[in-house]
Amino acid sequence: MILVTGGAGFIGGNFILEWLAENGEAVVNLDKLTYAGNPDTLSTLTGDPRYVFVRGDIGDRTLVSALLSKHRPRAVINFAAESHVDRSIHGPREFIQTNVVGACNLLEAVRGYVDTLSPEGRAGFRFLHVSTDEVFGSLKESDPPFSESTPYRPSSPYSASKAASDHLMRAWHVTYGLPILTINCSNNYGPYQYPEKLIPLCILNALASKVLPVYGDGLQRRDWLYVRDHCRAVAAVLAQGIPGETYNVGGSSEKTNLEVVHGVCDILDRLRPREDGVSYAAQITFVVDRPGHDRRYAIDAARIRREIGWRPKETFESGLLKTVEWYLANEEWTKKATSGAYRNWVQMHYGT
Ligand code: NAD
Ligand code: TYD
């Protein structure tokens, strides 16, 4: 079996659903259920003997050590993190606590567990750390995309905390020989994403006749990847990656934020047109920019293509259509996700 952390979140949840459907190997999911963790995402797994959920913190070394010795997984995949840049600007401490201190405690628990394995068990064991392209900082218009050897230059408390966790991974591999694989992926989108992130926020705000808030001039660029393509990359790197190496993952799909928001509006105009016949694009509103906002991210995913044989199945257009269709078809999930804590966040961050 495998141990997944943060599996009640967006990417971890998609990963577990896909993993159990495709592969069938049992999963223990350790998740603290912060505001971003949503057990509803995995409600179809209730009663499934291949799935165990444990509520807890990756920083709780006693709990993690006990789970490892009880379930004896052949791999650990670490998705757990505080993941939203804007929240890290309002309050960085949780980001350091989970993404750095928590990651360190997790590594220490795993190190203790690996020491108990037989030589064969140790040779087959893997720890896969899920990280972000934001650790590389902002690109200029003429810069080449990020490769695995691009220097780290994080700009936000979030990306700095993820960069720190990546350095811990490297150090625990070099110093203690832990078989660690790291993935640095671009912006994900798709089903089950908490609606504080740009794409689900715009879908839900559009349908609720609210503004679609675009920071600054909206010409910041991101590379976008459909979440299920990222999940396939995680499974492929787990199976074929070389311990100690890092793999950049992206959709080769660079878009400005304005292009992304217009893309959402165009799809909604077709699938659920406004009653007044006006395009949802009329709701786009330019708002004050994010402090320290990175201008551009782009990913060179040549290594994972060449060495692992992975490539995305979805284009941005096909993935965005699936995403909008999913939010339209899953109003119950979004209704629960946007109650209580979500409203407080929107009020605090965007005001009225
Ligand atoms: P998310 O915020 O949707 O989910 C994070 C999950 O981790 C939640 O279920 C939360 O309850 C859990 N969690 C938080 N702190 C925890 C702790 N201390 N112990 C145990 N569980 C804890 O995040 P996501 O978008 O699914 O991202 C998953 C991972 O992928 C993160 O490490 C993130 O940095 C990375 N990543 C995300 C993106 C993206 O576009 N979303 C892109 C690249 C990399
Ligand atoms: P986000 O989804 O928060 O991901 P990240 O900051 O990790 O890239 O934001 C994606 C882009 O969209 C980013 O450049 C910030 C921008 N953005 C807005 O313009 N308005 C918004 O309300 C949000 C949440 C994001």
GROMACS .gro file of C-alpha atoms and ligand atoms in nm:
model
  421
    1MET     CA    1   0.000   0.000   0.000
    2ILE     CA    2   0.095   0.366  -0.026
    3LEU     CA    3   0.062   0.654   0.222
    4VAL     CA    4  -0.070   0.979   0.073
    5THR     CA    5  -0.068   1.304   0.270
    6GLY     CA    6  -0.308   1.589   0.192
    7GLY     CA    7  -0.537   1.354   0.001
    8ALA     CA    8  -0.853   1.546   0.094
    9GLY     CA    9  -0.725   1.846  -0.101
   10PHE     CA   10  -0.757   1.925  -0.469
   11ILE     CA   11  -0.466   1.737  -0.629
   12GLY     CA   12  -0.436   1.465  -0.364
   13GLY     CA   13  -0.810   1.392  -0.389
   14ASN     CA   14  -0.795   1.360  -0.767
   15PHE     CA   15  -0.486   1.143  -0.730
   16ILE     CA   16  -0.649   0.897  -0.488
   17LEU     CA   17  -0.965   0.865  -0.700
   18GLU     CA   18  -0.759   0.803  -1.012
   19TRP     CA   19  -0.511   0.572  -0.836
   20LEU     CA   20  -0.778   0.344  -0.693
   21ALA     CA   21  -0.970   0.337  -1.022
   22GLU     CA   22  -0.665   0.263  -1.238
   23ASN     CA   23  -0.423   0.081  -1.012
   24GLY     CA   24  -0.620  -0.057  -0.720
   25GLU     CA   25  -0.333  -0.057  -0.467
   26ALA     CA   26  -0.456   0.038  -0.117
   27VAL     CA   27  -0.412   0.395   0.009
   28VAL     CA   28  -0.385   0.546   0.355
   29ASN     CA   29  -0.476   0.914   0.339
   30LEU     CA   30  -0.334   1.134   0.617
   31ASP     CA   31  -0.497   1.477   0.611
   32LYS     CA   32  -0.541   1.747   0.873
   33LEU     CA   33  -0.865   1.867   0.711
   34THR     CA   34  -0.778   2.234   0.711
   35TYR     CA   35  -1.023   2.470   0.539
   36ALA     CA   36  -0.890   2.327   0.208
   37GLY     CA   37  -0.946   1.961   0.294
   38ASN     CA   38  -1.284   1.827   0.188
   39PRO     CA   39  -1.384   1.467   0.269
   40ASP     CA   40  -1.678   1.502   0.025
   41THR     CA   41  -1.427   1.468  -0.259
   42LEU     CA   42  -1.366   1.108  -0.150
   43SER     CA   43  -1.718   1.019  -0.039
   44THR     CA   44  -1.749   0.754  -0.311
   45LEU     CA   45  -1.474   0.558  -0.130
   46THR     CA   46  -1.674   0.514   0.191
   47GLY     CA   47  -1.664   0.144   0.281
   48ASP     CA   48  -1.396   0.066   0.022
   49PRO     CA   49  -1.152  -0.176   0.194
   50ARG     CA   50  -0.865  -0.034  -0.012
   51TYR     CA   51  -0.902   0.312   0.142
   52VAL     CA   52  -0.817   0.428   0.496
   53PHE     CA   53  -0.863   0.789   0.608
   54VAL     CA   54  -0.673   0.928   0.907
   55ARG     CA   55  -0.723   1.281   1.027
   56GLY     CA   56  -0.389   1.422   1.144
   57ASP     CA   57  -0.094   1.650   1.087
   58ILE     CA   58   0.217   1.561   0.886
   59GLY     CA   59   0.409   1.747   1.158
   60ASP     CA   60   0.292   1.498   1.426
   61ARG     CA   61   0.589   1.267   1.421
   62THR     CA   62   0.445   1.022   1.674
   63LEU     CA   63   0.127   0.979   1.471
   64VAL     CA   64   0.312   0.947   1.138
   65SER     CA   65   0.561   0.695   1.282
   66ALA     CA   66   0.274   0.488   1.422
   67LEU     CA   67   0.093   0.494   1.085
   68LEU     CA   68   0.406   0.389   0.900
   69SER     CA   69   0.478   0.097   1.129
   70LYS     CA   70   0.113  -0.014   1.125
   71HIS     CA   71   0.053   0.001   0.749
   72ARG     CA   72   0.411  -0.050   0.622
   73PRO     CA   73   0.367   0.138   0.291
   74ARG     CA   74   0.606   0.091   0.003
   75ALA     CA   75   0.584   0.463  -0.079
   76VAL     CA   76   0.484   0.798   0.068
   77ILE     CA   77   0.347   1.078  -0.151
   78ASN     CA   78   0.344   1.420   0.012
   79PHE     CA   79   0.071   1.650  -0.122
   80ALA     CA   80  -0.005   1.810   0.218
   81ALA     CA   81   0.065   2.183   0.225
   82GLU     CA   82  -0.079   2.525   0.271
   83SER     CA   83  -0.116   2.611  -0.095
   84HIS     CA   84  -0.270   2.955  -0.156
   85VAL     CA   85  -0.034   3.247  -0.230
   86ASP     CA   86  -0.284   3.515  -0.120
   87ARG     CA   87  -0.338   3.347   0.216
   88SER     CA   88   0.040   3.325   0.263
   89ILE     CA   89   0.057   3.702   0.220
   90HIS     CA   90  -0.210   3.760   0.485
   91GLY     CA   91  -0.059   3.503   0.726
   92PRO     CA   92   0.271   3.327   0.649
   93ARG     CA   93   0.314   3.137   0.977
   94GLU     CA   94   0.092   2.839   0.890
   95PHE     CA   95   0.289   2.803   0.569
   96ILE     CA   96   0.618   2.773   0.754
   97GLN     CA   97   0.460   2.542   1.009
   98THR     CA   98   0.318   2.288   0.761
   99ASN     CA   99   0.533   2.330   0.452
  100VAL     CA  100   0.868   2.350   0.631
  101VAL     CA  101   0.843   2.222   0.991
  102GLY     CA  102   0.576   1.968   0.899
  103ALA     CA  103   0.775   1.845   0.599
  104CYS     CA  104   1.084   1.808   0.818
  105ASN     CA  105   0.895   1.604   1.080
  106LEU     CA  106   0.747   1.388   0.804
  107LEU     CA  107   1.095   1.326   0.665
  108GLU     CA  108   1.223   1.229   1.008
  109ALA     CA  109   0.937   0.985   1.063
  110VAL     CA  110   1.000   0.832   0.720
  111ARG     CA  111   1.374   0.808   0.790
  112GLY     CA  112   1.303   0.615   1.109
  113TYR     CA  113   1.064   0.384   0.923
  114VAL     CA  114   1.303   0.315   0.634
  115ASP     CA  115   1.567   0.207   0.888
  116THR     CA  116   1.333  -0.076   0.993
  117LEU     CA  117   1.293  -0.212   0.638
  118SER     CA  118   1.471  -0.515   0.497
  119PRO     CA  119   1.736  -0.444   0.230
  120GLU     CA  120   1.478  -0.533  -0.041
  121GLY     CA  121   1.212  -0.316   0.124
  122ARG     CA  122   1.456  -0.027   0.144
  123ALA     CA  123   1.562  -0.068  -0.219
  124GLY     CA  124   1.201  -0.048  -0.338
  125PHE     CA  125   1.083   0.230  -0.107
  126ARG     CA  126   1.013   0.579  -0.250
  127PHE     CA  127   0.917   0.917  -0.102
  128LEU     CA  128   0.763   1.151  -0.361
  129HIS     CA  129   0.736   1.521  -0.275
  130VAL     CA  130   0.486   1.730  -0.473
  131SER     CA  131   0.616   2.083  -0.525
  132THR     CA  132   0.555   2.381  -0.749
  133ASP     CA  133   0.717   2.579  -1.029
  134GLU     CA  134   0.672   2.892  -0.813
  135VAL     CA  135   1.000   2.806  -0.633
  136PHE     CA  136   1.185   2.937  -0.941
  137GLY     CA  137   1.039   3.289  -0.912
  138SER     CA  138   0.932   3.515  -1.197
  139LEU     CA  139   1.049   3.493  -1.560
  140LYS     CA  140   1.105   3.788  -1.791
  141GLU     CA  141   0.926   3.786  -2.127
  142SER     CA  142   1.243   3.673  -2.313
  143ASP     CA  143   1.361   3.414  -2.056
  144PRO     CA  144   1.354   3.043  -2.143
  145PRO     CA  145   1.105   2.829  -1.943
  146PHE     CA  146   1.209   2.679  -1.607
  147SER     CA  147   1.422   2.367  -1.634
  148GLU     CA  148   1.528   2.137  -1.349
  149SER     CA  149   1.854   2.337  -1.319
  150THR     CA  150   1.694   2.685  -1.296
  151PRO     CA  151   1.808   2.848  -0.968
  152TYR     CA  152   1.550   2.888  -0.690
  153ARG     CA  153   1.429   3.248  -0.643
  154PRO     CA  154   1.093   3.229  -0.463
  155SER     CA  155   0.896   3.555  -0.422
  156SER     CA  156   0.599   3.483  -0.192
  157PRO     CA  157   0.583   3.332   0.156
  158TYR     CA  158   0.412   3.032  -0.008
  159SER     CA  159   0.681   2.975  -0.269
  160ALA     CA  160   0.959   3.038  -0.016
  161SER     CA  161   0.810   2.772   0.213
  162LYS     CA  162   0.783   2.525  -0.076
  163ALA     CA  163   1.143   2.604  -0.180
  164ALA     CA  164   1.254   2.536   0.177
  165SER     CA  165   1.074   2.199   0.172
  166ASP     CA  166   1.243   2.110  -0.158
  167HIS     CA  167   1.582   2.187  -0.002
  168LEU     CA  168   1.498   1.962   0.292
  169MET     CA  169   1.410   1.682   0.046
  170ARG     CA  170   1.742   1.721  -0.130
  171ALA     CA  171   1.936   1.730   0.198
  172TRP     CA  172   1.761   1.419   0.337
  173HIS     CA  173   1.846   1.238   0.015
  174VAL     CA  174   2.211   1.348   0.004
  175THR     CA  175   2.280   1.314   0.377
  176TYR     CA  176   2.068   1.016   0.479
  177GLY     CA  177   2.020   0.844   0.146
  178LEU     CA  178   1.639   0.866   0.153
  179PRO     CA  179   1.503   0.772  -0.193
  180ILE     CA  180   1.329   1.103  -0.262
  181LEU     CA  181   1.168   1.215  -0.587
  182THR     CA  182   1.049   1.575  -0.632
  183ILE     CA  183   0.802   1.709  -0.888
  184ASN     CA  184   0.780   2.083  -0.963
  185CYS     CA  185   0.450   2.139  -1.140
  186SER     CA  186   0.278   2.442  -1.291
  187ASN     CA  187  -0.074   2.572  -1.209
  188ASN     CA  188  -0.329   2.290  -1.189
  189TYR     CA  189  -0.700   2.321  -1.260
  190GLY     CA  190  -0.987   2.074  -1.277
  191PRO     CA  191  -1.257   1.910  -1.062
  192TYR     CA  192  -1.260   1.950  -0.680
  193GLN     CA  193  -1.041   2.264  -0.669
  194TYR     CA  194  -1.120   2.488  -0.372
  195PRO     CA  195  -1.286   2.797  -0.518
  196GLU     CA  196  -1.034   3.046  -0.379
  197LYS     CA  197  -0.813   2.973  -0.684
  198LEU     CA  198  -0.859   3.168  -1.007
  199ILE     CA  199  -1.049   2.925  -1.231
  200PRO     CA  200  -1.312   2.788  -0.988
  201LEU     CA  201  -1.348   3.135  -0.834
  202CYS     CA  202  -1.437   3.278  -1.175
  203ILE     CA  203  -1.678   2.995  -1.260
  204LEU     CA  204  -1.869   3.032  -0.934
  205ASN     CA  205  -1.860   3.413  -0.923
  206ALA     CA  206  -1.983   3.430  -1.282
  207LEU     CA  207  -2.282   3.208  -1.203
  208ALA     CA  208  -2.358   3.407  -0.885
  209SER     CA  209  -2.359   3.740  -1.076
  210LYS     CA  210  -2.049   3.856  -0.885
  211VAL     CA  211  -1.740   4.029  -1.019
  212LEU     CA  212  -1.456   3.830  -1.176
  213PRO     CA  213  -1.161   3.992  -0.996
  214VAL     CA  214  -0.849   4.024  -1.213
  215TYR     CA  215  -0.538   4.143  -1.029
  216GLY     CA  216  -0.348   4.438  -1.181
  217ASP     CA  217  -0.349   4.441  -1.562
  218GLY     CA  218  -0.428   4.068  -1.592
  219LEU     CA  219  -0.130   4.012  -1.820
  220GLN     CA  220   0.057   3.787  -1.577
  221ARG     CA  221   0.130   3.453  -1.742
  222ARG     CA  222   0.104   3.102  -1.599
  223ASP     CA  223   0.146   2.754  -1.745
  224TRP     CA  224  -0.173   2.554  -1.688
  225LEU     CA  225  -0.206   2.176  -1.650
  226TYR     CA  226  -0.523   1.969  -1.611
  227VAL     CA  227  -0.507   1.805  -1.268
  228ARG     CA  228  -0.553   1.447  -1.391
  229ASP     CA  229  -0.247   1.492  -1.615
  230HIS     CA  230  -0.048   1.593  -1.307
  231CYS     CA  231  -0.179   1.284  -1.123
  232ARG     CA  232  -0.058   1.062  -1.406
  233ALA     CA  233   0.283   1.232  -1.385
  234VAL     CA  234   0.299   1.160  -1.010
  235ALA     CA  235   0.223   0.792  -1.068
  236ALA     CA  236   0.474   0.771  -1.354
  237VAL     CA  237   0.757   0.939  -1.160
  238LEU     CA  238   0.683   0.718  -0.859
  239ALA     CA  239   0.725   0.412  -1.081
  240GLN     CA  240   1.018   0.523  -1.296
  241GLY     CA  241   1.186   0.829  -1.139
  242ILE     CA  242   1.546   0.821  -1.018
  243PRO     CA  243   1.581   0.890  -0.644
  244GLY     CA  244   1.739   1.228  -0.573
  245GLU     CA  245   1.618   1.373  -0.905
  246THR     CA  246   1.357   1.641  -0.969
  247TYR     CA  247   1.107   1.652  -1.255
  248ASN     CA  248   0.938   1.962  -1.398
  249VAL     CA  249   0.579   1.902  -1.504
  250GLY     CA  250   0.365   2.139  -1.711
  251GLY     CA  251   0.108   2.165  -1.984
  252SER     CA  252   0.312   2.370  -2.238
  253SER     CA  253   0.013   2.598  -2.218
  254GLU     CA  254   0.112   2.950  -2.122
  255LYS     CA  255  -0.181   3.190  -2.086
  256THR     CA  256  -0.234   3.537  -1.945
  257ASN     CA  257  -0.480   3.553  -1.658
  258LEU     CA  258  -0.712   3.756  -1.880
  259GLU     CA  259  -0.706   3.480  -2.144
  260VAL     CA  260  -0.794   3.227  -1.875
  261VAL     CA  261  -1.086   3.433  -1.741
  262HIS     CA  262  -1.217   3.500  -2.093
  263GLY     CA  263  -1.187   3.126  -2.162
  264VAL     CA  264  -1.412   3.052  -1.863
  265CYS     CA  265  -1.662   3.319  -1.976
  266ASP     CA  266  -1.675   3.188  -2.334
  267ILE     CA  267  -1.756   2.835  -2.216
  268LEU     CA  268  -2.022   2.957  -1.971
  269ASP     CA  269  -2.173   3.178  -2.244
  270ARG     CA  270  -2.228   2.860  -2.446
  271LEU     CA  271  -2.328   2.617  -2.169
  272ARG     CA  272  -2.524   2.841  -1.930
  273PRO     CA  273  -2.587   3.180  -2.101
  274ARG     CA  274  -2.691   3.474  -1.886
  275GLU     CA  275  -3.063   3.546  -1.897
  276ASP     CA  276  -2.998   3.900  -2.027
  277GLY     CA  277  -2.790   3.761  -2.318
  278VAL     CA  278  -2.483   3.963  -2.212
  279SER     CA  279  -2.148   3.779  -2.195
  280TYR     CA  280  -2.012   3.686  -1.852
  281ALA     CA  281  -1.703   3.881  -1.960
  282ALA     CA  282  -1.896   4.195  -1.863
  283GLN     CA  283  -1.838   4.088  -1.500
  284ILE     CA  284  -1.457   4.110  -1.532
  285THR     CA  285  -1.329   4.373  -1.290
  286PHE     CA  286  -0.969   4.486  -1.250
  287VAL     CA  287  -0.876   4.497  -0.882
  288VAL     CA  288  -0.565   4.595  -0.687
  289ASP     CA  289  -0.265   4.376  -0.772
  290ARG     CA  290  -0.119   4.106  -0.545
  291PRO     CA  291   0.196   4.234  -0.364
  292GLY     CA  292   0.511   4.082  -0.517
  293HIS     CA  293   0.300   3.923  -0.793
  294ASP     CA  294   0.519   3.700  -1.014
  295ARG     CA  295   0.481   3.814  -1.374
  296ARG     CA  296   0.546   3.493  -1.562
  297TYR     CA  297   0.594   3.118  -1.508
  298ALA     CA  298   0.670   2.870  -1.787
  299ILE     CA  299   0.780   2.508  -1.769
  300ASP     CA  300   1.020   2.308  -1.982
  301ALA     CA  301   0.890   1.952  -1.929
  302ALA     CA  302   1.138   1.791  -2.172
  303ARG     CA  303   1.299   1.575  -1.905
  304ILE     CA  304   0.984   1.392  -1.790
  305ARG     CA  305   0.879   1.351  -2.154
  306ARG     CA  306   1.215   1.207  -2.255
  307GLU     CA  307   1.302   0.995  -1.950
  308ILE     CA  308   0.959   0.886  -1.823
  309GLY     CA  309   0.750   0.906  -2.138
  310TRP     CA  310   0.485   1.129  -1.978
  311ARG     CA  311   0.293   1.393  -2.171
  312PRO     CA  312  -0.037   1.568  -2.099
  313LYS     CA  313  -0.354   1.421  -2.253
  314GLU     CA  314  -0.560   1.738  -2.225
  315THR     CA  315  -0.509   2.068  -2.406
  316PHE     CA  316  -0.599   2.382  -2.211
  317GLU     CA  317  -0.921   2.408  -2.416
  318SER     CA  318  -1.035   2.048  -2.355
  319GLY     CA  319  -0.935   2.059  -1.985
  320LEU     CA  320  -1.110   2.390  -1.923
  321LEU     CA  321  -1.429   2.262  -2.086
  322LYS     CA  322  -1.423   1.951  -1.862
  323THR     CA  323  -1.362   2.170  -1.559
  324VAL     CA  324  -1.651   2.409  -1.625
  325GLU     CA  325  -1.880   2.114  -1.700
  326TRP     CA  326  -1.778   1.952  -1.370
  327TYR     CA  327  -1.858   2.263  -1.163
  328LEU     CA  328  -2.193   2.298  -1.340
  329ALA     CA  329  -2.278   1.935  -1.264
  330ASN     CA  330  -2.159   1.935  -0.900
  331GLU     CA  331  -2.343   2.216  -0.730
  332GLU     CA  332  -2.374   2.018  -0.404
  333TRP     CA  333  -1.995   1.992  -0.369
  334THR     CA  334  -1.942   2.360  -0.441
  335LYS     CA  335  -2.229   2.467  -0.214
  336LYS     CA  336  -2.064   2.293   0.082
  337ALA     CA  337  -1.716   2.416  -0.014
  338THR     CA  338  -1.832   2.778  -0.029
  339SER     CA  339  -2.006   2.791   0.308
  340GLY     CA  340  -1.865   2.933   0.638
  341ALA     CA  341  -1.487   2.961   0.619
  342TYR     CA  342  -1.495   3.040   0.248
  343ARG     CA  343  -1.725   3.339   0.292
  344ASN     CA  344  -1.501   3.478   0.567
  345TRP     CA  345  -1.201   3.452   0.332
  346VAL     CA  346  -1.377   3.628   0.044
  347GLN     CA  347  -1.494   3.907   0.274
  348MET     CA  348  -1.148   3.952   0.427
  349HIS     CA  349  -0.950   3.937   0.099
  350TYR     CA  350  -1.178   4.108  -0.153
  351GLY     CA  351  -1.395   4.317   0.083
  352THR     CA  352  -1.737   4.396  -0.052
  353NAD     P1  353  -0.499   2.209  -0.136
  353NAD     O1  354  -0.480   2.333  -0.056
  353NAD     O2  355  -0.621   2.194  -0.220
  353NAD     O3  356  -0.494   2.081  -0.040
  353NAD     C1  357  -0.400   2.067   0.063
  353NAD     C2  358  -0.445   1.951   0.153
  353NAD     O4  359  -0.344   1.934   0.254
  353NAD     C3  360  -0.577   1.976   0.224
  353NAD     O5  361  -0.657   1.860   0.218
  353NAD     C4  362  -0.534   2.005   0.367
  353NAD     O6  363  -0.633   1.968   0.464
  353NAD     C5  364  -0.409   1.921   0.380
  353NAD     N1  365  -0.316   1.971   0.482
  353NAD     C6  366  -0.276   2.101   0.502
  353NAD     N2  367  -0.190   2.106   0.605
  353NAD     C7  368  -0.175   1.979   0.651
  353NAD     C8  369  -0.097   1.921   0.753
  353NAD     N3  370  -0.018   1.995   0.834
  353NAD     N4  371  -0.103   1.787   0.771
  353NAD     C9  372  -0.184   1.709   0.693
  353NAD     N5  373  -0.259   1.760   0.594
  353NAD    C10  374  -0.254   1.893   0.573
  353NAD     O7  375  -0.366   2.197  -0.223
  353NAD     P2  376  -0.348   2.136  -0.370
  353NAD     O8  377  -0.379   2.241  -0.469
  353NAD     O9  378  -0.416   2.005  -0.378
  353NAD    O10  379  -0.191   2.114  -0.372
  353NAD    C11  380  -0.133   1.990  -0.330
  353NAD    C12  381   0.018   2.002  -0.338
  353NAD    O11  382   0.057   2.034  -0.472
  353NAD    C13  383   0.075   2.114  -0.249
  353NAD    O12  384   0.195   2.067  -0.194
  353NAD    C14  385   0.101   2.228  -0.346
  353NAD    O13  386   0.209   2.308  -0.302
  353NAD    C15  387   0.138   2.151  -0.472
  353NAD     N6  388   0.109   2.220  -0.600
  353NAD    C16  389  -0.016   2.273  -0.623
  353NAD    C17  390  -0.041   2.332  -0.747
  353NAD    C18  391  -0.178   2.389  -0.779
  353NAD    O14  392  -0.192   2.453  -0.885
  353NAD     N7  393  -0.281   2.368  -0.698
  353NAD    C19  394   0.058   2.337  -0.845
  353NAD    C20  395   0.183   2.281  -0.817
  353NAD    C21  396   0.207   2.221  -0.694
  354TYD     P1  397  -0.400   3.133  -0.821
  354TYD     O1  398  -0.512   3.048  -0.875
  354TYD     O2  399  -0.414   3.190  -0.683
  354TYD     O3  400  -0.266   3.050  -0.835
  354TYD     P2  401  -0.111   3.099  -0.817
  354TYD     O4  402  -0.107   3.228  -0.745
  354TYD     O5  403  -0.056   2.986  -0.737
  354TYD     O6  404  -0.054   3.109  -0.956
  354TYD     O7  405  -0.380   3.254  -0.921
  354TYD     C1  406  -0.351   3.233  -1.058
  354TYD     C2  407  -0.326   3.369  -1.119
  354TYD     O8  408  -0.449   3.442  -1.115
  354TYD     C3  409  -0.225   3.452  -1.042
  354TYD     O9  410  -0.145   3.528  -1.134
  354TYD     C4  411  -0.311   3.547  -0.959
  354TYD     C5  412  -0.434   3.565  -1.045
  354TYD     N1  413  -0.559   3.589  -0.970
  354TYD     C6  414  -0.640   3.698  -1.004
  354TYD    O10  415  -0.609   3.777  -1.097
  354TYD     N2  416  -0.756   3.718  -0.933
  354TYD     C7  417  -0.794   3.638  -0.831
  354TYD    O11  418  -0.900   3.664  -0.766
  354TYD     C8  419  -0.711   3.525  -0.798
  354TYD     C9  420  -0.748   3.430  -0.686
  354TYD    C10  421  -0.595   3.505  -0.872
   0.00000   0.00000   0.00000
